[in-house]
Tab-separated table of C-alpha atoms and ligand atoms in Angstrom:
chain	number	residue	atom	x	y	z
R	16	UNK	CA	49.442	67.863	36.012
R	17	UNK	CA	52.253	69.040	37.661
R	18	UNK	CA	54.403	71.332	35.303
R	19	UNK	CA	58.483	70.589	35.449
R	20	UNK	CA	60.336	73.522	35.840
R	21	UNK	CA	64.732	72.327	35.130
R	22	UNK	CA	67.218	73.271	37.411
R	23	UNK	CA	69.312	76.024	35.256
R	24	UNK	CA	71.522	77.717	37.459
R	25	UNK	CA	73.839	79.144	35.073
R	26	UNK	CA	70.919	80.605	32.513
R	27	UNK	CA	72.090	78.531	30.203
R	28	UNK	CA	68.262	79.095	28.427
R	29	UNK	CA	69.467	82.130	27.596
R	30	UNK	CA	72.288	80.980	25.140
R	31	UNK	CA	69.416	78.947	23.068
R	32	UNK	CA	67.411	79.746	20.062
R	33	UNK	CA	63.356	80.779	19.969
R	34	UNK	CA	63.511	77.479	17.607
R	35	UNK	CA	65.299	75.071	20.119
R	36	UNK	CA	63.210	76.400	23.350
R	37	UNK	CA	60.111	75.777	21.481
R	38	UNK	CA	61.198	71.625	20.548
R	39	UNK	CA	62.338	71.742	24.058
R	40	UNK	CA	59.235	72.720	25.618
R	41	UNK	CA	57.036	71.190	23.717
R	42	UNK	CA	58.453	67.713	24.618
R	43	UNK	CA	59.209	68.985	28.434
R	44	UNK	CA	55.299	68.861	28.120
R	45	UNK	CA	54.428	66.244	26.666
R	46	UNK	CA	56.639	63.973	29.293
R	47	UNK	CA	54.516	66.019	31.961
R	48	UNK	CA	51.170	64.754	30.058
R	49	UNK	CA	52.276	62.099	28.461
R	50	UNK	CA	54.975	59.614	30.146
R	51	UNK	CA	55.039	60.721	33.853
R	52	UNK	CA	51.625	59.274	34.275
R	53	UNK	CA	52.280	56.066	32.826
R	54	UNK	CA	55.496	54.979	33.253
R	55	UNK	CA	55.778	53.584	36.468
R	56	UNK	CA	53.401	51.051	35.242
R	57	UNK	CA	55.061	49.991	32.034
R	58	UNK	CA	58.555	49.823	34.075
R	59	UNK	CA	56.951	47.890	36.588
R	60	UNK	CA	54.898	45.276	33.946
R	61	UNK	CA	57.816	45.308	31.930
R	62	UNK	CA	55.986	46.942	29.044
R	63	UNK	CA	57.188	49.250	26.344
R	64	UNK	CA	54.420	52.179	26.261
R	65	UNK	CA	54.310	51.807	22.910
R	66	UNK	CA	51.068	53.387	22.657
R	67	UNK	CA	52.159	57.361	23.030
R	68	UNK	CA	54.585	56.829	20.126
R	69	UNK	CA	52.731	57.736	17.506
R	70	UNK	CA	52.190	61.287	19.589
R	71	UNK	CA	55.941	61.128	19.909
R	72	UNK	CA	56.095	61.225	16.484
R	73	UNK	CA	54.254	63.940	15.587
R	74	UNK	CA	56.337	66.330	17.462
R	75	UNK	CA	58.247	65.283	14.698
R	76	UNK	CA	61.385	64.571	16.684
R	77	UNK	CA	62.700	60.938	15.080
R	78	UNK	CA	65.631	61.504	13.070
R	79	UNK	CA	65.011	65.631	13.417
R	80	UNK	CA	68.380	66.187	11.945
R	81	UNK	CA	67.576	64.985	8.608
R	82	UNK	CA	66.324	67.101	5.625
R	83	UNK	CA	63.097	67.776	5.334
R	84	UNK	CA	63.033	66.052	1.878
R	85	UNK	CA	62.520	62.608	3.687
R	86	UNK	CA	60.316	64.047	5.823
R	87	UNK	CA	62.253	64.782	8.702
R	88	UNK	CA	62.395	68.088	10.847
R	89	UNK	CA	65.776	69.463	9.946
R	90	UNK	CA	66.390	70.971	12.791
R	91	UNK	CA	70.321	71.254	14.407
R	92	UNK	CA	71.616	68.843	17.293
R	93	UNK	CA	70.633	71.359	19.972
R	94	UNK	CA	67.570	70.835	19.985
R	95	UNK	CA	67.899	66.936	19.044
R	96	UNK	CA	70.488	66.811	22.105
R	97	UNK	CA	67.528	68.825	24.075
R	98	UNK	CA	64.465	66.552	23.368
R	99	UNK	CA	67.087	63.326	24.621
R	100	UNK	CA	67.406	65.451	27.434
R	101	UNK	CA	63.673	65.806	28.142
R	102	UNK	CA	62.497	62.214	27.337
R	103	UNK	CA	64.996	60.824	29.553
R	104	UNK	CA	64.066	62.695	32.511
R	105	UNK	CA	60.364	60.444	31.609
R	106	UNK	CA	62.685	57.659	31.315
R	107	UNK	CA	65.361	56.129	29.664
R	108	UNK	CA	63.453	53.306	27.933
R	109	UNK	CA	62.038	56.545	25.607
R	110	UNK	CA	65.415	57.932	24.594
R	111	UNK	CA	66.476	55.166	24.275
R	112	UNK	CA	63.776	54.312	21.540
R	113	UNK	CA	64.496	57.763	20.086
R	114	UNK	CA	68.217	56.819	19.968
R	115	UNK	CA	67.982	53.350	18.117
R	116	UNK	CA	65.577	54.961	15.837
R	117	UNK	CA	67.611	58.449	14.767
R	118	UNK	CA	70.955	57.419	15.426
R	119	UNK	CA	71.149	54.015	14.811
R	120	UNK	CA	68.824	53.206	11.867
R	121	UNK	CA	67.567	56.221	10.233
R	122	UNK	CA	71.670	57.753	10.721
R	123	UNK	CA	72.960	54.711	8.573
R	124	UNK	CA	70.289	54.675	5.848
R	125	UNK	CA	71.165	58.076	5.877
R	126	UNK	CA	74.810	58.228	5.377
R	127	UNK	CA	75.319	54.974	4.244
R	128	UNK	CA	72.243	54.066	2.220
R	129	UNK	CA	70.725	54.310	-1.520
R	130	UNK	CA	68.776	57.177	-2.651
R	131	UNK	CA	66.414	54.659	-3.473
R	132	UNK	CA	66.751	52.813	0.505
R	133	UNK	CA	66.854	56.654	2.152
R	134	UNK	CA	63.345	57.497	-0.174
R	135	UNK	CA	61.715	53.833	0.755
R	136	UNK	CA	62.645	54.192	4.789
R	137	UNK	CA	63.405	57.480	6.221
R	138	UNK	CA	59.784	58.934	5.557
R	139	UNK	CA	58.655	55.482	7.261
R	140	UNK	CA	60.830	55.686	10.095
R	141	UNK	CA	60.368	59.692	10.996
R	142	UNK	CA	56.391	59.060	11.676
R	143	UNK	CA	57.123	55.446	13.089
R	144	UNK	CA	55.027	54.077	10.517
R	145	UNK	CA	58.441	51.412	10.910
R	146	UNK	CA	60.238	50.401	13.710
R	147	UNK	CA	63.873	50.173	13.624
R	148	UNK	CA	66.789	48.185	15.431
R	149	UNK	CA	70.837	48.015	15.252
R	150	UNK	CA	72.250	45.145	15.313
R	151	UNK	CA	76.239	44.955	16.308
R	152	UNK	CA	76.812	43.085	19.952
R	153	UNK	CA	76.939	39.191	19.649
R	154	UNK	CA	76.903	37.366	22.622
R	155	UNK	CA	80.743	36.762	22.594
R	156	UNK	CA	81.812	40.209	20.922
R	157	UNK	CA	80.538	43.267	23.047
R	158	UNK	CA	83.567	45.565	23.798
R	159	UNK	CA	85.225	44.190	20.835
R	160	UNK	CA	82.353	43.939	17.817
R	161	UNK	CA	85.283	43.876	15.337
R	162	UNK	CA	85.605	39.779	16.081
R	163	UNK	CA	81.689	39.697	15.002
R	164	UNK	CA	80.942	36.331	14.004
R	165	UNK	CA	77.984	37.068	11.950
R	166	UNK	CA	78.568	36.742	8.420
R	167	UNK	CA	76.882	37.562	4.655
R	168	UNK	CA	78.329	35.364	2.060
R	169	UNK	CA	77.407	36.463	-1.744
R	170	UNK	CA	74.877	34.562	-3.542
R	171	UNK	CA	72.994	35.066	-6.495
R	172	UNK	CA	70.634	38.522	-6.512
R	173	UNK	CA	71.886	39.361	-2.570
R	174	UNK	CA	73.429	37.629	0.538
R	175	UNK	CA	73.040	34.748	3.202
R	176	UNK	CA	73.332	35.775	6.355
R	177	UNK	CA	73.983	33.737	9.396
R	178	UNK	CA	75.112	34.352	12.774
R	179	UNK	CA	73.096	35.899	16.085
R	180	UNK	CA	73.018	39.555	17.916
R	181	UNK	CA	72.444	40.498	21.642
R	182	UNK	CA	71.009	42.883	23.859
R	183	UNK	CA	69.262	44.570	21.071
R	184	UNK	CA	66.731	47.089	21.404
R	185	UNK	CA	63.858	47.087	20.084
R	186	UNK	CA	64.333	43.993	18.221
R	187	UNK	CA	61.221	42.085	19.041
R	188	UNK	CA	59.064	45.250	17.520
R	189	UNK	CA	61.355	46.100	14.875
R	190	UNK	CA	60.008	46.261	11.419
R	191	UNK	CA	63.623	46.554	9.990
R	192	UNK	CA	67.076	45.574	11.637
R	193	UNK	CA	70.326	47.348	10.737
R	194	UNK	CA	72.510	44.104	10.480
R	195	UNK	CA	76.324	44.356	10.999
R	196	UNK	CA	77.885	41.240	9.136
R	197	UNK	CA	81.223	40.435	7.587
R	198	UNK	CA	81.290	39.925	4.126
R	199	UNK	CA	84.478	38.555	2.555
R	200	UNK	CA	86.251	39.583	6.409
R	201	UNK	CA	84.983	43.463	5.707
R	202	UNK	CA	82.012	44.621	7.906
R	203	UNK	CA	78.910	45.644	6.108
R	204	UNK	CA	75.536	47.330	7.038
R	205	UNK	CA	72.049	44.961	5.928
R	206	UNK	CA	68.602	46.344	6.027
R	207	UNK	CA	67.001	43.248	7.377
R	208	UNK	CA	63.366	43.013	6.980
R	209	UNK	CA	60.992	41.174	9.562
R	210	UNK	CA	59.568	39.378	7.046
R	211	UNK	CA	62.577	37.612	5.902
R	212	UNK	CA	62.606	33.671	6.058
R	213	UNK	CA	64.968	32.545	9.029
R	214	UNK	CA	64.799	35.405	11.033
R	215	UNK	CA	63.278	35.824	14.354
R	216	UNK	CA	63.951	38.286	17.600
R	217	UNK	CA	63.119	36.597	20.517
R	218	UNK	CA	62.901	39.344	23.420
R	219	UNK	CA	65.140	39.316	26.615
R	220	UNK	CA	62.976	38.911	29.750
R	221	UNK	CA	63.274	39.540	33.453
R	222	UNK	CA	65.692	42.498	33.130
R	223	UNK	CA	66.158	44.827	36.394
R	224	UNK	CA	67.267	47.645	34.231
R	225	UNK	CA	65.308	49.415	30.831
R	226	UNK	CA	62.100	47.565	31.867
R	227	UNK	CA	60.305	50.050	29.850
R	228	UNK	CA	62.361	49.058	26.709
R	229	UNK	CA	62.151	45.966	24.789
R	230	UNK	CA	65.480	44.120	24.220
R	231	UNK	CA	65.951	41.253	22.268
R	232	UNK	CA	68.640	38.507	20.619
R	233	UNK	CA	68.377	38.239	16.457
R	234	UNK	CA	69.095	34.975	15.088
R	235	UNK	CA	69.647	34.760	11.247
R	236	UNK	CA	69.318	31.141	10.323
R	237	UNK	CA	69.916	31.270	6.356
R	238	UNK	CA	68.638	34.399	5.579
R	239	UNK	CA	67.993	35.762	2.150
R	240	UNK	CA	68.976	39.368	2.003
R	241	UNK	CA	68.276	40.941	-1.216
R	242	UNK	CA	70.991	43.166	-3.262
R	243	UNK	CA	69.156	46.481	-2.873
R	244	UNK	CA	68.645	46.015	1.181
R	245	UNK	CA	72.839	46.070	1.388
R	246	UNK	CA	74.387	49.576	2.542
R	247	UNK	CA	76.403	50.474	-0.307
R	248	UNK	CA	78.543	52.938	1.420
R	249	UNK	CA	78.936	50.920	4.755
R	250	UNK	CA	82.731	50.100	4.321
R	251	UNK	CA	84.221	48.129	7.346
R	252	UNK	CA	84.011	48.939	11.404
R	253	UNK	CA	83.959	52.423	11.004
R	254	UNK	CA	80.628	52.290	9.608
R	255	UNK	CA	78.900	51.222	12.846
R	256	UNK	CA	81.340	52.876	15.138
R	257	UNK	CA	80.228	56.117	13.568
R	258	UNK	CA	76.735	55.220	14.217
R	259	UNK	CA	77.060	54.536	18.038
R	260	UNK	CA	78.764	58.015	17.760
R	261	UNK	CA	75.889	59.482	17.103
R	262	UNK	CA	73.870	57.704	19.883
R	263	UNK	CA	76.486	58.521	22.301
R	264	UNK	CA	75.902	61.720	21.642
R	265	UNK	CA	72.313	61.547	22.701
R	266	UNK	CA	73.150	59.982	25.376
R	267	UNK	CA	75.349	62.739	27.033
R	268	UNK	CA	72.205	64.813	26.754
R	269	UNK	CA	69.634	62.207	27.669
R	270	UNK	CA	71.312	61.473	31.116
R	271	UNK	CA	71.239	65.233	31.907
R	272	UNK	CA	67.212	64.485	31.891
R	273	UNK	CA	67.608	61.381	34.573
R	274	UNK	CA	69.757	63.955	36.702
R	275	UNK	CA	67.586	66.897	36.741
R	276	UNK	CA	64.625	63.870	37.692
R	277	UNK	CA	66.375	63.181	40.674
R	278	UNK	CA	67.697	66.116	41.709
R	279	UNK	CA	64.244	67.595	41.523
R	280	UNK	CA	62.177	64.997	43.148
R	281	UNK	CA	65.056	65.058	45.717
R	282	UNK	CA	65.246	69.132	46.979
R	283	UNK	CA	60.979	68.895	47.225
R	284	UNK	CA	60.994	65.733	49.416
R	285	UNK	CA	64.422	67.455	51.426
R	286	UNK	CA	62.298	70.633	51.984
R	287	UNK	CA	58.951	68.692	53.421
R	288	UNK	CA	60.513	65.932	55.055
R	289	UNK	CA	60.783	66.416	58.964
R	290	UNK	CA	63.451	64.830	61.273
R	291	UNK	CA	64.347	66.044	64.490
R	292	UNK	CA	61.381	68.377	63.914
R	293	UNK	CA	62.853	69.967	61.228
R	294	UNK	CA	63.042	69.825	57.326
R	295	UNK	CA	65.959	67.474	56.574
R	296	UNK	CA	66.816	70.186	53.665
R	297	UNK	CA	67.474	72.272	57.114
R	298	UNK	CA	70.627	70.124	57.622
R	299	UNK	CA	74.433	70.649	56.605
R	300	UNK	CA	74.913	67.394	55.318
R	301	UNK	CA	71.764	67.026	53.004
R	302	UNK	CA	72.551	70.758	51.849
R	303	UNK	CA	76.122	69.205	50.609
R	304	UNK	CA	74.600	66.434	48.638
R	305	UNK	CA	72.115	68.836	47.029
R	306	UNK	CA	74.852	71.393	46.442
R	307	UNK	CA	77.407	68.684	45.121
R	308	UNK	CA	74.218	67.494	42.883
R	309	UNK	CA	73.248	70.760	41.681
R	310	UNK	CA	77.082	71.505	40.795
R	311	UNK	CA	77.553	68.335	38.732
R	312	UNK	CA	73.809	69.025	36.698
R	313	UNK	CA	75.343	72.440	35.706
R	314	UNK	CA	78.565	71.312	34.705
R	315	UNK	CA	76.845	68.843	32.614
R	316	UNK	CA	74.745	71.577	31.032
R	317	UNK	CA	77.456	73.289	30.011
R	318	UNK	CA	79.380	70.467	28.758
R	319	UNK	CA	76.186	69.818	26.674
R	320	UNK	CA	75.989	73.045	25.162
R	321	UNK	CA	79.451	73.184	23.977
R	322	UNK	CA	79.417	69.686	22.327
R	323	UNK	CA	75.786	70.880	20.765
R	324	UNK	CA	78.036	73.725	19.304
R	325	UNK	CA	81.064	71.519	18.579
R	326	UNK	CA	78.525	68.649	16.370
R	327	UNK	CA	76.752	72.145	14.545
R	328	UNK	CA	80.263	73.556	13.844
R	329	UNK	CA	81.214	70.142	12.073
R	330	UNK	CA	84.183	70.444	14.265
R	331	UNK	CA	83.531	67.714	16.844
R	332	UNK	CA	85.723	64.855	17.708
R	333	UNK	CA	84.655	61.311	18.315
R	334	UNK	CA	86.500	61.570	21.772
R	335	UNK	CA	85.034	64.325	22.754
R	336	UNK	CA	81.515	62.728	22.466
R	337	UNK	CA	83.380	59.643	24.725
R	338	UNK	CA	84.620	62.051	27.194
R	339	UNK	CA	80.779	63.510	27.514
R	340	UNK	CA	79.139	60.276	27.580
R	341	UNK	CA	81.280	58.519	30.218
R	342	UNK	CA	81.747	61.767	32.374
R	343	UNK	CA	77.844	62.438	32.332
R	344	UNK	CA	76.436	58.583	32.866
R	345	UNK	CA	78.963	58.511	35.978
R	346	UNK	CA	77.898	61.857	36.961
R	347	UNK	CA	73.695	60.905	36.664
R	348	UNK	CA	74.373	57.535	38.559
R	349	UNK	CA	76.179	59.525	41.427
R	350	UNK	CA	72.977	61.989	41.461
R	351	UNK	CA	70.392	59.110	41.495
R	352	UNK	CA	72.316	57.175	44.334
R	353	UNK	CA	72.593	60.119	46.390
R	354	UNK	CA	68.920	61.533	46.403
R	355	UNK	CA	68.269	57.758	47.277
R	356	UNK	CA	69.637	58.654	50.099
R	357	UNK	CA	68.254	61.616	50.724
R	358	UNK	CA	64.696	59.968	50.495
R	359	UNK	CA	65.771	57.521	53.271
R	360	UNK	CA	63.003	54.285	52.472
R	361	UNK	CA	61.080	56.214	50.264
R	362	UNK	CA	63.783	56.147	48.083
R	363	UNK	CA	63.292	52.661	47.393
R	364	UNK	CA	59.724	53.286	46.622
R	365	UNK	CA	58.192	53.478	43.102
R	366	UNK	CA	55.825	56.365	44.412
R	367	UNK	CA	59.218	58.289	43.391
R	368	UNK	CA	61.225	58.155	40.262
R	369	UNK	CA	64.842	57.854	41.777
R	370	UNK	CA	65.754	53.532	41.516
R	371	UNK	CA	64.016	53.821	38.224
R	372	UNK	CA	66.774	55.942	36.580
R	373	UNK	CA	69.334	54.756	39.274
R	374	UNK	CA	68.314	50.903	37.246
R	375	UNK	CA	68.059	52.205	34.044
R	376	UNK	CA	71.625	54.114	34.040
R	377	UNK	CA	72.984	51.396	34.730
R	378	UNK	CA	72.235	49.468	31.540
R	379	UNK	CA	73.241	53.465	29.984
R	380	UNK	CA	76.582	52.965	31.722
R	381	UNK	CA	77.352	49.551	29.500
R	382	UNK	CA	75.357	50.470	26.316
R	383	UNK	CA	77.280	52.455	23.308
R	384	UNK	CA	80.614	51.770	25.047
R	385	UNK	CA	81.175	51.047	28.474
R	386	UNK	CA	82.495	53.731	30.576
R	387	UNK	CA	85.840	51.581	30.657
R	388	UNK	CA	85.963	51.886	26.651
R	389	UNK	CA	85.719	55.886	26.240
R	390	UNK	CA	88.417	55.820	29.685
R	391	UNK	CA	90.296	53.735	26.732
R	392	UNK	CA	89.296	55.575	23.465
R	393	UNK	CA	89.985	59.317	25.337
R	394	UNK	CA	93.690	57.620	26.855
R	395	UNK	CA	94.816	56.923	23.716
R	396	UNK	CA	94.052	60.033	22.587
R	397	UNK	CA	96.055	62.230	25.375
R	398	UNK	CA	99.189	59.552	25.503
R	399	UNK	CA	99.027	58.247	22.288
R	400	UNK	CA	98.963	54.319	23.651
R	401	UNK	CA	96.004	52.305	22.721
R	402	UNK	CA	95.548	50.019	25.945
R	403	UNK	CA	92.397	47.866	24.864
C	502	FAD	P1	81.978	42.962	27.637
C	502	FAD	O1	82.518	43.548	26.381
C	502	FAD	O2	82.081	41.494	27.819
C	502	FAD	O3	82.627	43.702	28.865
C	502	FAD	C1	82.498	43.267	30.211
C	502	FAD	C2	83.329	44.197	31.102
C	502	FAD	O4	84.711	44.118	30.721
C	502	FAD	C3	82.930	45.666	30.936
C	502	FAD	O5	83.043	46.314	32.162
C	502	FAD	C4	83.987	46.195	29.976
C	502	FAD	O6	84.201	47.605	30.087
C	502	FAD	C5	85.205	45.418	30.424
C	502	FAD	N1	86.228	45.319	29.374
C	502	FAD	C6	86.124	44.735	28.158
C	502	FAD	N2	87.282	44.866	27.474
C	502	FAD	C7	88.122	45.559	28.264
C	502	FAD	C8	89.456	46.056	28.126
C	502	FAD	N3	90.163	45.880	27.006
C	502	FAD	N4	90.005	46.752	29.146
C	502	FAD	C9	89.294	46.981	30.285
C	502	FAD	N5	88.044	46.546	30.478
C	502	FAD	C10	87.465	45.850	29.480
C	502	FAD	N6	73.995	46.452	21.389
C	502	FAD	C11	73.589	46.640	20.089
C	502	FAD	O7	74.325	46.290	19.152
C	502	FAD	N7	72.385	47.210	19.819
C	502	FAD	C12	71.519	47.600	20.783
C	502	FAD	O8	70.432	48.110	20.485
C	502	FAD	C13	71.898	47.396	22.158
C	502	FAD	N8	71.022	47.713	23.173
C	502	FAD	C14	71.346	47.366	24.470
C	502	FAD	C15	70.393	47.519	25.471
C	502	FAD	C16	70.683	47.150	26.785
C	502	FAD	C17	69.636	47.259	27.841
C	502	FAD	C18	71.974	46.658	27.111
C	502	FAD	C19	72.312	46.296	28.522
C	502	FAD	C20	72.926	46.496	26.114
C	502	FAD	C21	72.625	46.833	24.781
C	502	FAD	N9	73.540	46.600	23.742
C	502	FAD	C22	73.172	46.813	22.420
C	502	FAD	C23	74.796	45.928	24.018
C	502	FAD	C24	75.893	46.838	24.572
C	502	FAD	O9	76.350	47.720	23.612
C	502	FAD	C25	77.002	45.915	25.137
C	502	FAD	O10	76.476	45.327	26.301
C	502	FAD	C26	78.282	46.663	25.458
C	502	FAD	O11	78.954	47.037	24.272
C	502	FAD	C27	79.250	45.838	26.325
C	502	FAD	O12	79.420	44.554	25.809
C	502	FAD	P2	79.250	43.283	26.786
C	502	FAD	O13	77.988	43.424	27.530
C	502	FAD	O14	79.434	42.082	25.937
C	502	FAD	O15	80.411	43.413	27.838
């Protein structure tokens, strides 16, 4: 087993904790032992490798923000921003799992949720014991989720829900759904449970991107939602939109781990590769694109750190998160086309890791906001002119 060693040009290691090197390293290795064995196969079946979660978990890193009383980790968004980081350079079908289930469904329960709904889940969700999913797009409101058709209306002892949901993740495996519905015209948060009569999740083949991630459509036909399984504190679009903040977050980091993938896979194969009798790494023009690469990873890493700092502080701004996420998903898809280059045909080939990530980030590029949205959401923050 080949042991990954990450690019850090600017000793950036040095600026971390004992305590966030340790989470970092200890996932680093398990993607060595773990997911870079395997996952060419379960991208190329089309397979979630569902089967190394439960080793996932006990690195205890699902929803390792939250307080140890619902048996979570505790542990800052350094290191939560560094294990996205090392999971995506497996792939981004993993962080992405890790994503939907801290961010999106153990984040809400958390903030938005019971003491009663936070005891019941969280403990559930931190082992993976349950499998969560978010539910917002709808196949005619993406961009826009705020003209969500989907809608609870109030019945006797809880809610009907009807509508449908889109390119979800995880849906098909989910044992609970974070629903976003309108009740009375406000948007509020449901814990949907598999279980319930009139809902299914009918998974979303054939995809050229994520094929190591299962995505899905929901379809609530009449479903009975009891009172206790609504979010009390969910209170209109902000709700979810603070949600995907924290998933964006991940993100920013996660990407960093497709980049340093790339990058890696493409300075070994530039150093053995002969052309003209010589190593093509021996050449001006593949030393710029490995220079350019290099320059954008460390940037990123240092954009990473300080938004780590900013979230710990309490002092971070939703735009900043925006401005991380879209500058680092353009940034990784540059770096994967490039050493795609650099590998000539072999790029192409699934002996290497490069179209995998170059696939996947493109799915990353649309997910949580499209890169055109944060343009939009950091725009009106410098000129004061919302242009969506
Ligand atoms: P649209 O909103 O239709 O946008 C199409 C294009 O138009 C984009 O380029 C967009 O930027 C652009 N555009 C739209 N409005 C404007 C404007 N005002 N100005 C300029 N350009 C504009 N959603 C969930 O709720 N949960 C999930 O778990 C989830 N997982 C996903 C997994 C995958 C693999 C994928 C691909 C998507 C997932 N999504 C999920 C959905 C994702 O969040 C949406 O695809 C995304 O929000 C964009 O919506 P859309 O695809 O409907 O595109």
């Amino acid at each position: 087993m080949k042991k990954f060693e990450a690019v850090d040009y600017y000793n950036i290691d040095d600026l971390l904790t004992e305590d966030e090197k340790l989470v970092r390293n200890s996932v680093r290795s398990f993607v060595d032992s773990e997911v870079i064995p395997i996952i060419e196969d379960s991208y190329q079946n089309a397979e979630f490798p569902f089967e190394i979660i439960p080793k996932l978990a006990e690195l205890g890193v699902f929803g390792m923000t939250f307080p140890e009383k619902y048996g979570c980790a505790g542990m800052n968004n350094m290191a939560y921003g560094l294990v996205n980081q090392e999971l995506e350079r497996g792939d981004s079908g993993l962080r992405s799992f890790l994503s939907v289930q801290s961010s999106l469904v153990m984040y809400p329960i958390f903030t938005f949720g019971s003491e009663a709904q936070k005891m019941k889940w969280l403990p559930k969700l931190a082992t993976t014991e349950a499998i969560g999913c978010f539910g917002l797009t709808e196949p005619d409101y993406g961009s826009n989720p705020g003209g969500m058709i989907t809608k609870a209306e109030k019945v006797d002892g809880g809610y009907i829900l009807n509508g449908a949901k889109m390119w979800i993740t995880n849906g098909t495996i989910a044992d609970i759904a974070i629903v976003w519905a309108k009740l009375d015209g406000v948007v509020k948060g449901f814990i949907v449970e598999k279980e319930f009569k009139g809902f299914t999740a009918p998974e979303i083949k054939r995809k050229h991107s994520l094929r190591a991630s299962v995505t899905s459509e929901l379809i609530f036909e009449d479903v009975f939602v009891p009172e206790e399984n609504l979010l009390p504190e969910s209170k209109g679009l902000k709700s979810p939109l603070m949600c995907l903040n924290q998933a964006r977050y991940g993100i920013a980091w996660g990407v960093t781990g497709s980049m340093l993938a790339c990058y890696d896979s493409a300075l070994e194969y530039a150093k053995t590769r002969l052309q003209f009798n010589k190593p093509i790494a021996s050449y001006q023009l593949t030393q710029d694109k490995l220079v350019t690469m290099l320059t954008e990873i460390t940037k990123t890493q240092l954009l990473n750190y300080q938004l780590a700092k900013l979230k710990d502080s309490g002092k971070v701004k939703h735009t900043q998160i925006s401005l991380a996420k879209r500058n680092n998903v353009e940034k990784a898809l540059e770096i994967a086309r490039t050493s795609r280059e650099i590998f000539g045909a072999s790029g192409i080939s699934s002996e290497y890791p490069i179209m995998r990530h170059a696939n996947n980030l493109e799915s990353v590029k649309t997910y949580e906001g499209t890169h055109e949205m944060h343009t939009l959401i950091i725009g009106q923050d410098i000129t004061g002119f919302g242009a969506f």
